[in-house]
mmCIF file of C-alpha atoms and ligand atoms in Angstrom:
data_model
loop_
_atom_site.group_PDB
_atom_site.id
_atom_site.type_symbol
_atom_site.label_atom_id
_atom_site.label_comp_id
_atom_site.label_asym_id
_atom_site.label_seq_id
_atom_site.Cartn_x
_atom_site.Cartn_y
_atom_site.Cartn_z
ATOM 1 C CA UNK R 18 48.318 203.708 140.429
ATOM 2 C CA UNK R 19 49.018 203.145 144.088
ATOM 3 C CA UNK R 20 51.338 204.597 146.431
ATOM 4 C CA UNK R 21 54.598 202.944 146.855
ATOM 5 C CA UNK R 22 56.352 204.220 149.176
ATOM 6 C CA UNK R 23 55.049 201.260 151.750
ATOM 7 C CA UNK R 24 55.985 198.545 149.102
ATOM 8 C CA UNK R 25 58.751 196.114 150.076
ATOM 9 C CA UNK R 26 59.388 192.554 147.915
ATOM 10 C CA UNK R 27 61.255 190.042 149.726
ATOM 11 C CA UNK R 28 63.628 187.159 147.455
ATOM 12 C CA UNK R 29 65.960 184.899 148.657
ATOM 13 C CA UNK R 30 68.672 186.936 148.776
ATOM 14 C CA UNK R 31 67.488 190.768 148.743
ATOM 15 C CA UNK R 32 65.169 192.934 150.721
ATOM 16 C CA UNK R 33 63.708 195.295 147.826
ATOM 17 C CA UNK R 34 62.520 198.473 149.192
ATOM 18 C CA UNK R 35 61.731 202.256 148.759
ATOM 19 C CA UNK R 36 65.073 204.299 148.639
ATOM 20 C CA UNK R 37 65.724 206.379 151.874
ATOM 21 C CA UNK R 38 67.976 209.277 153.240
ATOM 22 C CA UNK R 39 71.027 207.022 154.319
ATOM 23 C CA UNK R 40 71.086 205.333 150.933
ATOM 24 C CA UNK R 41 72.872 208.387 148.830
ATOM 25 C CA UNK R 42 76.397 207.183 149.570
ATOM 26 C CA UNK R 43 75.475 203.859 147.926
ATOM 27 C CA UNK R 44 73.758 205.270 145.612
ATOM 28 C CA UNK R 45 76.432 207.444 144.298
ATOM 29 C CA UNK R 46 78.838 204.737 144.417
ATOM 30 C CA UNK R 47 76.384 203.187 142.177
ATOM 31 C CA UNK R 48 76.007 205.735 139.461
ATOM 32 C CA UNK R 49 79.290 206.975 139.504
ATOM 33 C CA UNK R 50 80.986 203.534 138.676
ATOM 34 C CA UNK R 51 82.052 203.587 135.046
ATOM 35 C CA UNK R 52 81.606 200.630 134.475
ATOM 36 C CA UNK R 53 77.508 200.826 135.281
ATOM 37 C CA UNK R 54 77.745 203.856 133.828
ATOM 38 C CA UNK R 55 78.801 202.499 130.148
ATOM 39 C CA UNK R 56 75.322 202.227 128.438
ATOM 40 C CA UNK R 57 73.259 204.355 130.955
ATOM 41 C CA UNK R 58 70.819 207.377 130.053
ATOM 42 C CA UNK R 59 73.021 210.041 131.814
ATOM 43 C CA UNK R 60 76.905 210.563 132.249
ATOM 44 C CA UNK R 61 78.285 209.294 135.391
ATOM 45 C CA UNK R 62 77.318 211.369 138.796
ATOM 46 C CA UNK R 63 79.986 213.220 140.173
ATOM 47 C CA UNK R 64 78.463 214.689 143.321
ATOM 48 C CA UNK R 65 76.312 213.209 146.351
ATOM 49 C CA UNK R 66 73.901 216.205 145.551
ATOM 50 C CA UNK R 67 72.320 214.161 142.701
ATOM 51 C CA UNK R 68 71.666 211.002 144.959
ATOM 52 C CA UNK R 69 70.329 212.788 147.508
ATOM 53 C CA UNK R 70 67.895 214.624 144.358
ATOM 54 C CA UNK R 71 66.806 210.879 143.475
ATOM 55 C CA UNK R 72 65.837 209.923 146.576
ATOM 56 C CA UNK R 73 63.705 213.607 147.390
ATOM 57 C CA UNK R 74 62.446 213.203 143.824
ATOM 58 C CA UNK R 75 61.326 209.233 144.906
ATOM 59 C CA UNK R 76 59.860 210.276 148.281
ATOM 60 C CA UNK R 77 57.118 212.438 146.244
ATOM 61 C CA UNK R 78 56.845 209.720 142.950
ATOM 62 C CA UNK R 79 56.357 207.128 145.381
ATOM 63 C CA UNK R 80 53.837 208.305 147.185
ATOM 64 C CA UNK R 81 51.774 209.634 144.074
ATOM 65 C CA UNK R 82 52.392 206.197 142.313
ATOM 66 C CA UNK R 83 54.017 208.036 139.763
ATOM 67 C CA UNK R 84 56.885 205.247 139.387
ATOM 68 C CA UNK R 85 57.935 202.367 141.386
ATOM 69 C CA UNK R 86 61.742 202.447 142.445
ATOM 70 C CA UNK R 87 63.259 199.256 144.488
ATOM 71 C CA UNK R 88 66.849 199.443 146.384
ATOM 72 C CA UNK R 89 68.097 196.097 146.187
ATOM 73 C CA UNK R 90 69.309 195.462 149.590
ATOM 74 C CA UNK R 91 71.129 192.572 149.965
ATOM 75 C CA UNK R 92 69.711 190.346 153.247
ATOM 76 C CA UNK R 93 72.988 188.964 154.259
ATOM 77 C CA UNK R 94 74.892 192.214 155.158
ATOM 78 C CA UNK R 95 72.558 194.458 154.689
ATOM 79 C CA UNK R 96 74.464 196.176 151.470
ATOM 80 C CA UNK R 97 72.646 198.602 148.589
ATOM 81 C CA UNK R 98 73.616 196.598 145.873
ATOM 82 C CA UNK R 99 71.547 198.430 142.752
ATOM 83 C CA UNK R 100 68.150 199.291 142.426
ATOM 84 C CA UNK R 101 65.384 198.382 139.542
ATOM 85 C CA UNK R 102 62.451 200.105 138.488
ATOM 86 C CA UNK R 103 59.437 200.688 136.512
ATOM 87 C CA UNK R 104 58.592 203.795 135.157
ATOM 88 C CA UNK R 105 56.866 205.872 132.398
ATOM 89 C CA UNK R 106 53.576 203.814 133.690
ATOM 90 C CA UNK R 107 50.557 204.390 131.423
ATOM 91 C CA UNK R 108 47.367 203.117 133.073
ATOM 92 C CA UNK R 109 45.269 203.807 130.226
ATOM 93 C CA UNK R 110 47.616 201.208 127.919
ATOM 94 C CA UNK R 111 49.019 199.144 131.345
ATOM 95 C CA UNK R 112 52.344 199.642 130.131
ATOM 96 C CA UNK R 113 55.590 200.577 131.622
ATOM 97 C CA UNK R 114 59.004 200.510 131.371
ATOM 98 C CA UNK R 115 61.715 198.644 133.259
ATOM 99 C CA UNK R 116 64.969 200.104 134.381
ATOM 100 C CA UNK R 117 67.806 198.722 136.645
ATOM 101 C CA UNK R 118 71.491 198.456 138.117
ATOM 102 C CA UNK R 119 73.816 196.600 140.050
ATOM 103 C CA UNK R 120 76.888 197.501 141.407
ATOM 104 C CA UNK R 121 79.747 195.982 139.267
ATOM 105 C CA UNK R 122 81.296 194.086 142.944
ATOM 106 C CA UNK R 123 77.834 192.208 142.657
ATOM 107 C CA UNK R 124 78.050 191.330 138.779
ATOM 108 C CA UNK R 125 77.458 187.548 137.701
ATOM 109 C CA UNK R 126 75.356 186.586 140.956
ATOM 110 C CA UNK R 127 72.238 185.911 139.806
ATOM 111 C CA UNK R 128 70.993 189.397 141.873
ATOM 112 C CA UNK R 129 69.424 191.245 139.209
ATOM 113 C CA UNK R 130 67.561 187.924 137.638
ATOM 114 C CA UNK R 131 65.910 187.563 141.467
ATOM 115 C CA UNK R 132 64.814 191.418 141.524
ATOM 116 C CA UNK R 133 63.709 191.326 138.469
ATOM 117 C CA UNK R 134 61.678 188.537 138.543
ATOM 118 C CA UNK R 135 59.962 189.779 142.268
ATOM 119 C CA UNK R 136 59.430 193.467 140.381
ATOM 120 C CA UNK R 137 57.779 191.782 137.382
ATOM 121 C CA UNK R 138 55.431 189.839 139.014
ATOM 122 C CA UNK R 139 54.283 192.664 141.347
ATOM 123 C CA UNK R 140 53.954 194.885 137.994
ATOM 124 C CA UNK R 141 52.092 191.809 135.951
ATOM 125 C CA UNK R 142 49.889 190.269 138.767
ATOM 126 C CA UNK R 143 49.275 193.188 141.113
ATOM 127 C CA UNK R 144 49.449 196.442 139.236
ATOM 128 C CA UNK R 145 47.931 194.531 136.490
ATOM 129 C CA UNK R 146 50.294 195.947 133.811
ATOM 130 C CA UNK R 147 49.298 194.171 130.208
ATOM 131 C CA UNK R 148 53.699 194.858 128.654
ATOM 132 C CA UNK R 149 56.809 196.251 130.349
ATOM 133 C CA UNK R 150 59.208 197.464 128.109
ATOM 134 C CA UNK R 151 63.422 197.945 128.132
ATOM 135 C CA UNK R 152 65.268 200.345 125.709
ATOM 136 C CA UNK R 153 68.848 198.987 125.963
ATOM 137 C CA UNK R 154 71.817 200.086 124.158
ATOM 138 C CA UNK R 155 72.169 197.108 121.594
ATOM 139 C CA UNK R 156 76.250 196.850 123.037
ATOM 140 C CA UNK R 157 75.020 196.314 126.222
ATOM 141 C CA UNK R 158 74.969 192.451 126.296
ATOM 142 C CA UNK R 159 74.972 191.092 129.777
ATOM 143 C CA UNK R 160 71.152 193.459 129.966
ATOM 144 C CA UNK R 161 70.435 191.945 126.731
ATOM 145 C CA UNK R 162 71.063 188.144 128.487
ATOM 146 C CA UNK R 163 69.032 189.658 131.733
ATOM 147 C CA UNK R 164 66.015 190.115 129.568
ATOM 148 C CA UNK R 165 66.205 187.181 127.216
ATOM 149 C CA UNK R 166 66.458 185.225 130.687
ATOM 150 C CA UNK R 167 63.449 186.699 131.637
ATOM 151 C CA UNK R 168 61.458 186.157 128.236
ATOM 152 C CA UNK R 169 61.755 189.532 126.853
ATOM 153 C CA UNK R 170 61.707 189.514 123.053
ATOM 154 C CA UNK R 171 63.643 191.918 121.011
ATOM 155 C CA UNK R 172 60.984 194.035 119.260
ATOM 156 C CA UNK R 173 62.868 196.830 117.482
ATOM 157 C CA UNK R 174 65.536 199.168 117.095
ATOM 158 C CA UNK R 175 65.625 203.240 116.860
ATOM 159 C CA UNK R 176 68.511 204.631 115.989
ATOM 160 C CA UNK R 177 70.516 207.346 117.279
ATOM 161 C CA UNK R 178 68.155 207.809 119.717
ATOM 162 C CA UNK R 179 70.480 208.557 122.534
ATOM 163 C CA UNK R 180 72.734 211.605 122.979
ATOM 164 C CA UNK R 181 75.266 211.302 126.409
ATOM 165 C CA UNK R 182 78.221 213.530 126.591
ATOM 166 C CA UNK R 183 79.291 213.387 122.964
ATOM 167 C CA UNK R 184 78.657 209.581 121.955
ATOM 168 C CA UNK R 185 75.442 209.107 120.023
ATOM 169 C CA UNK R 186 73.980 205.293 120.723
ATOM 170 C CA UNK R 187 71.143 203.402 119.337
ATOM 171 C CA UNK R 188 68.529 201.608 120.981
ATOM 172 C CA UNK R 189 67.300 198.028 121.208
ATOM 173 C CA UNK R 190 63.581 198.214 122.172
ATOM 174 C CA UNK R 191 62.513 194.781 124.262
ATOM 175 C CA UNK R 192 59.008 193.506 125.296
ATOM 176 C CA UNK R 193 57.445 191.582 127.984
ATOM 177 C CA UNK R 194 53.964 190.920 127.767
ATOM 178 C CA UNK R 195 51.650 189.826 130.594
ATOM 179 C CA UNK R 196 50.003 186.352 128.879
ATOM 180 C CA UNK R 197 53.917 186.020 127.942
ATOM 181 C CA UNK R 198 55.340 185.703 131.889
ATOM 182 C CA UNK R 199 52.056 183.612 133.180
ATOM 183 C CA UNK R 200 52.780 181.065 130.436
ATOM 184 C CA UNK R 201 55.993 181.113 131.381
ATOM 185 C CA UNK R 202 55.892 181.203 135.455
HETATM 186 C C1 LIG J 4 72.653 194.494 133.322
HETATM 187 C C2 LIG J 4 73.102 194.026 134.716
HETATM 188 C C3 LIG J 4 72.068 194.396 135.750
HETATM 189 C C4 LIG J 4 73.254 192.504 134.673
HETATM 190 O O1 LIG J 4 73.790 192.090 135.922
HETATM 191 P P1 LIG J 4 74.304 190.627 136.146
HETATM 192 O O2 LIG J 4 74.730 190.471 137.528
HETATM 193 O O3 LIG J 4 75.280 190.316 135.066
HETATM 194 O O4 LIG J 4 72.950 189.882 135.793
HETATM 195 P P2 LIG J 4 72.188 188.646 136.380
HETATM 196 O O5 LIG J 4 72.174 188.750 137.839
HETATM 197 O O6 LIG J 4 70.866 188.582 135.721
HETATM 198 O O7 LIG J 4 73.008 187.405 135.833
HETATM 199 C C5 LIG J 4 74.372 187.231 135.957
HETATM 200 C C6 LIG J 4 74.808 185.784 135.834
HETATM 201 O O8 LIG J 4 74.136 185.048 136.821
HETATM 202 C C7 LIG J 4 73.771 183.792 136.287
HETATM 203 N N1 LIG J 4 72.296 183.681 136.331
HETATM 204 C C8 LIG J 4 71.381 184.648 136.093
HETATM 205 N N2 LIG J 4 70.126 184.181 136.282
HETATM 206 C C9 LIG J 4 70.257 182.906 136.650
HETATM 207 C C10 LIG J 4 69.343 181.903 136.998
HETATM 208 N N3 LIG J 4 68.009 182.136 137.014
HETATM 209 N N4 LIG J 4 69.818 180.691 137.319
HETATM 210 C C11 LIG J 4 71.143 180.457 137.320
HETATM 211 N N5 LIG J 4 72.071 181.374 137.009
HETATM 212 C C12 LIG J 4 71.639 182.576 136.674
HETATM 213 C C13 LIG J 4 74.312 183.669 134.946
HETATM 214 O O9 LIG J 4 75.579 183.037 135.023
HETATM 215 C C14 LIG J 4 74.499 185.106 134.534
HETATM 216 O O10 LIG J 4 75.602 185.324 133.712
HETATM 217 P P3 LIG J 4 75.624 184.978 132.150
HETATM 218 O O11 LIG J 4 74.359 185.522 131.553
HETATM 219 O O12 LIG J 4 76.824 185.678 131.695
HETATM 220 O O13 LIG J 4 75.688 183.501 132.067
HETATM 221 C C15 LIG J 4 74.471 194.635 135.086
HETATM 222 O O14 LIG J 4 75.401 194.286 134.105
HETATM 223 C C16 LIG J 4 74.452 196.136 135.274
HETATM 224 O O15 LIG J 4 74.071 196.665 136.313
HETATM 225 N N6 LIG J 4 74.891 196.870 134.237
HETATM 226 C C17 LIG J 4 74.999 198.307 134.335
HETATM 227 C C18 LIG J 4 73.667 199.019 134.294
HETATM 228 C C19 LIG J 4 72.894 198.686 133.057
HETATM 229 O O16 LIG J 4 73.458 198.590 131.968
HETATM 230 N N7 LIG J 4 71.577 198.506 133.230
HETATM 231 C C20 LIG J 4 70.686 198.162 132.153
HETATM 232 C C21 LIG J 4 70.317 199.357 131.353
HETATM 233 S S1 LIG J 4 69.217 198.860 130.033
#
């Protein structure tokens, strides 16, 4: 893959771009809001140490085109809003797998529709990916409606395959494929 720590995607509404040093206080925000936090992989952060982790771990994954990660930064203020990305890339299958947040003062705005749509289309028509996949937590309904939006179908579901803090969740496995999003663009 290339590097991406040069890439930038511009939408109406949002500049998307690589993470940087001044972004951990947002980011935190982000992460630690319970609320985004409900279905996520990990508990909620609790210190600005693990921000400032994500964006030293980006600087190096970025560069190595190991995974792509976006802030979503929103044009008219200037505001870290979320952040999507696409990771666990396989070149030799063109796969990956899509992952995102929005800060819950943002919810219901249409933001995370424009990303996403800006991050699929680089991923389908530039990096050439063939599917992107999502592994949602099957309560997690408005990501469910962000996906079906987008055309992702509902492909399976694994159970118990999440373990955070104590609560054991299932997952819903979506798919996107390529021929899928030009047929529908
Ligand atoms: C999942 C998440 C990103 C969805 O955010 P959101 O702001 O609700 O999502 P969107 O921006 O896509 O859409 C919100 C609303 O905008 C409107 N909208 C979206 N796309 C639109 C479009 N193309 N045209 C017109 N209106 C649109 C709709 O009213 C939609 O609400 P509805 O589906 O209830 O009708 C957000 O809930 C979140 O960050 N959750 C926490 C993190 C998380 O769970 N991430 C996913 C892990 S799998």
């Amino acid at each position: 893959m290339p590097a991406f720590d040069q890439l930038t995607l511009n939408t109406r509404r949002l500049l998307l771009r690589p993470l940087r040093d001044s972004d951990a206080d947002a980011l935190l925000e982000l992460f630690s809001d319970l609320k985004v936090m409900r279905y996520w992989s990990t508990p909620p952060w609790e210190s600005i140490e693990q921000a400032r982790s994500m964006i030293e771990r980006d600087v190096k994954a970025m560069a190595t085109g190991d995974h792509v990660r976006l802030g979503l930064e929103r044009t008219e203020d200037g505001v870290l809003i979320g952040m999507c990305t696409l990771f666990a890339i396989s070149e030799q299958c063109r796969r990956a797998e899509v992952g995102y947040a929005i800060a819950s003062h943002a919810w219901g705005k249409a933001y995370m529709d424009e990303a996403l749509r800006a991050l699929l289309n680089y991923g389908f028509s530039k990096l050439m990916l063939n599917r992107v996949e999502a592994d949602v937590d099957p309560r997690n309904e408005a990501s469910a409606r962000s996906l079906e939006r987008l055309g992702f179908k509902k492909e399976g579901y694994l159970r118990e395959r999440w373990i955070v803090g104590d609560e054991v969740s299932d997952t819903a496995l979506y798919g996107l494929l390529n021929r899928d999003w030009h047929w529908r663009a």
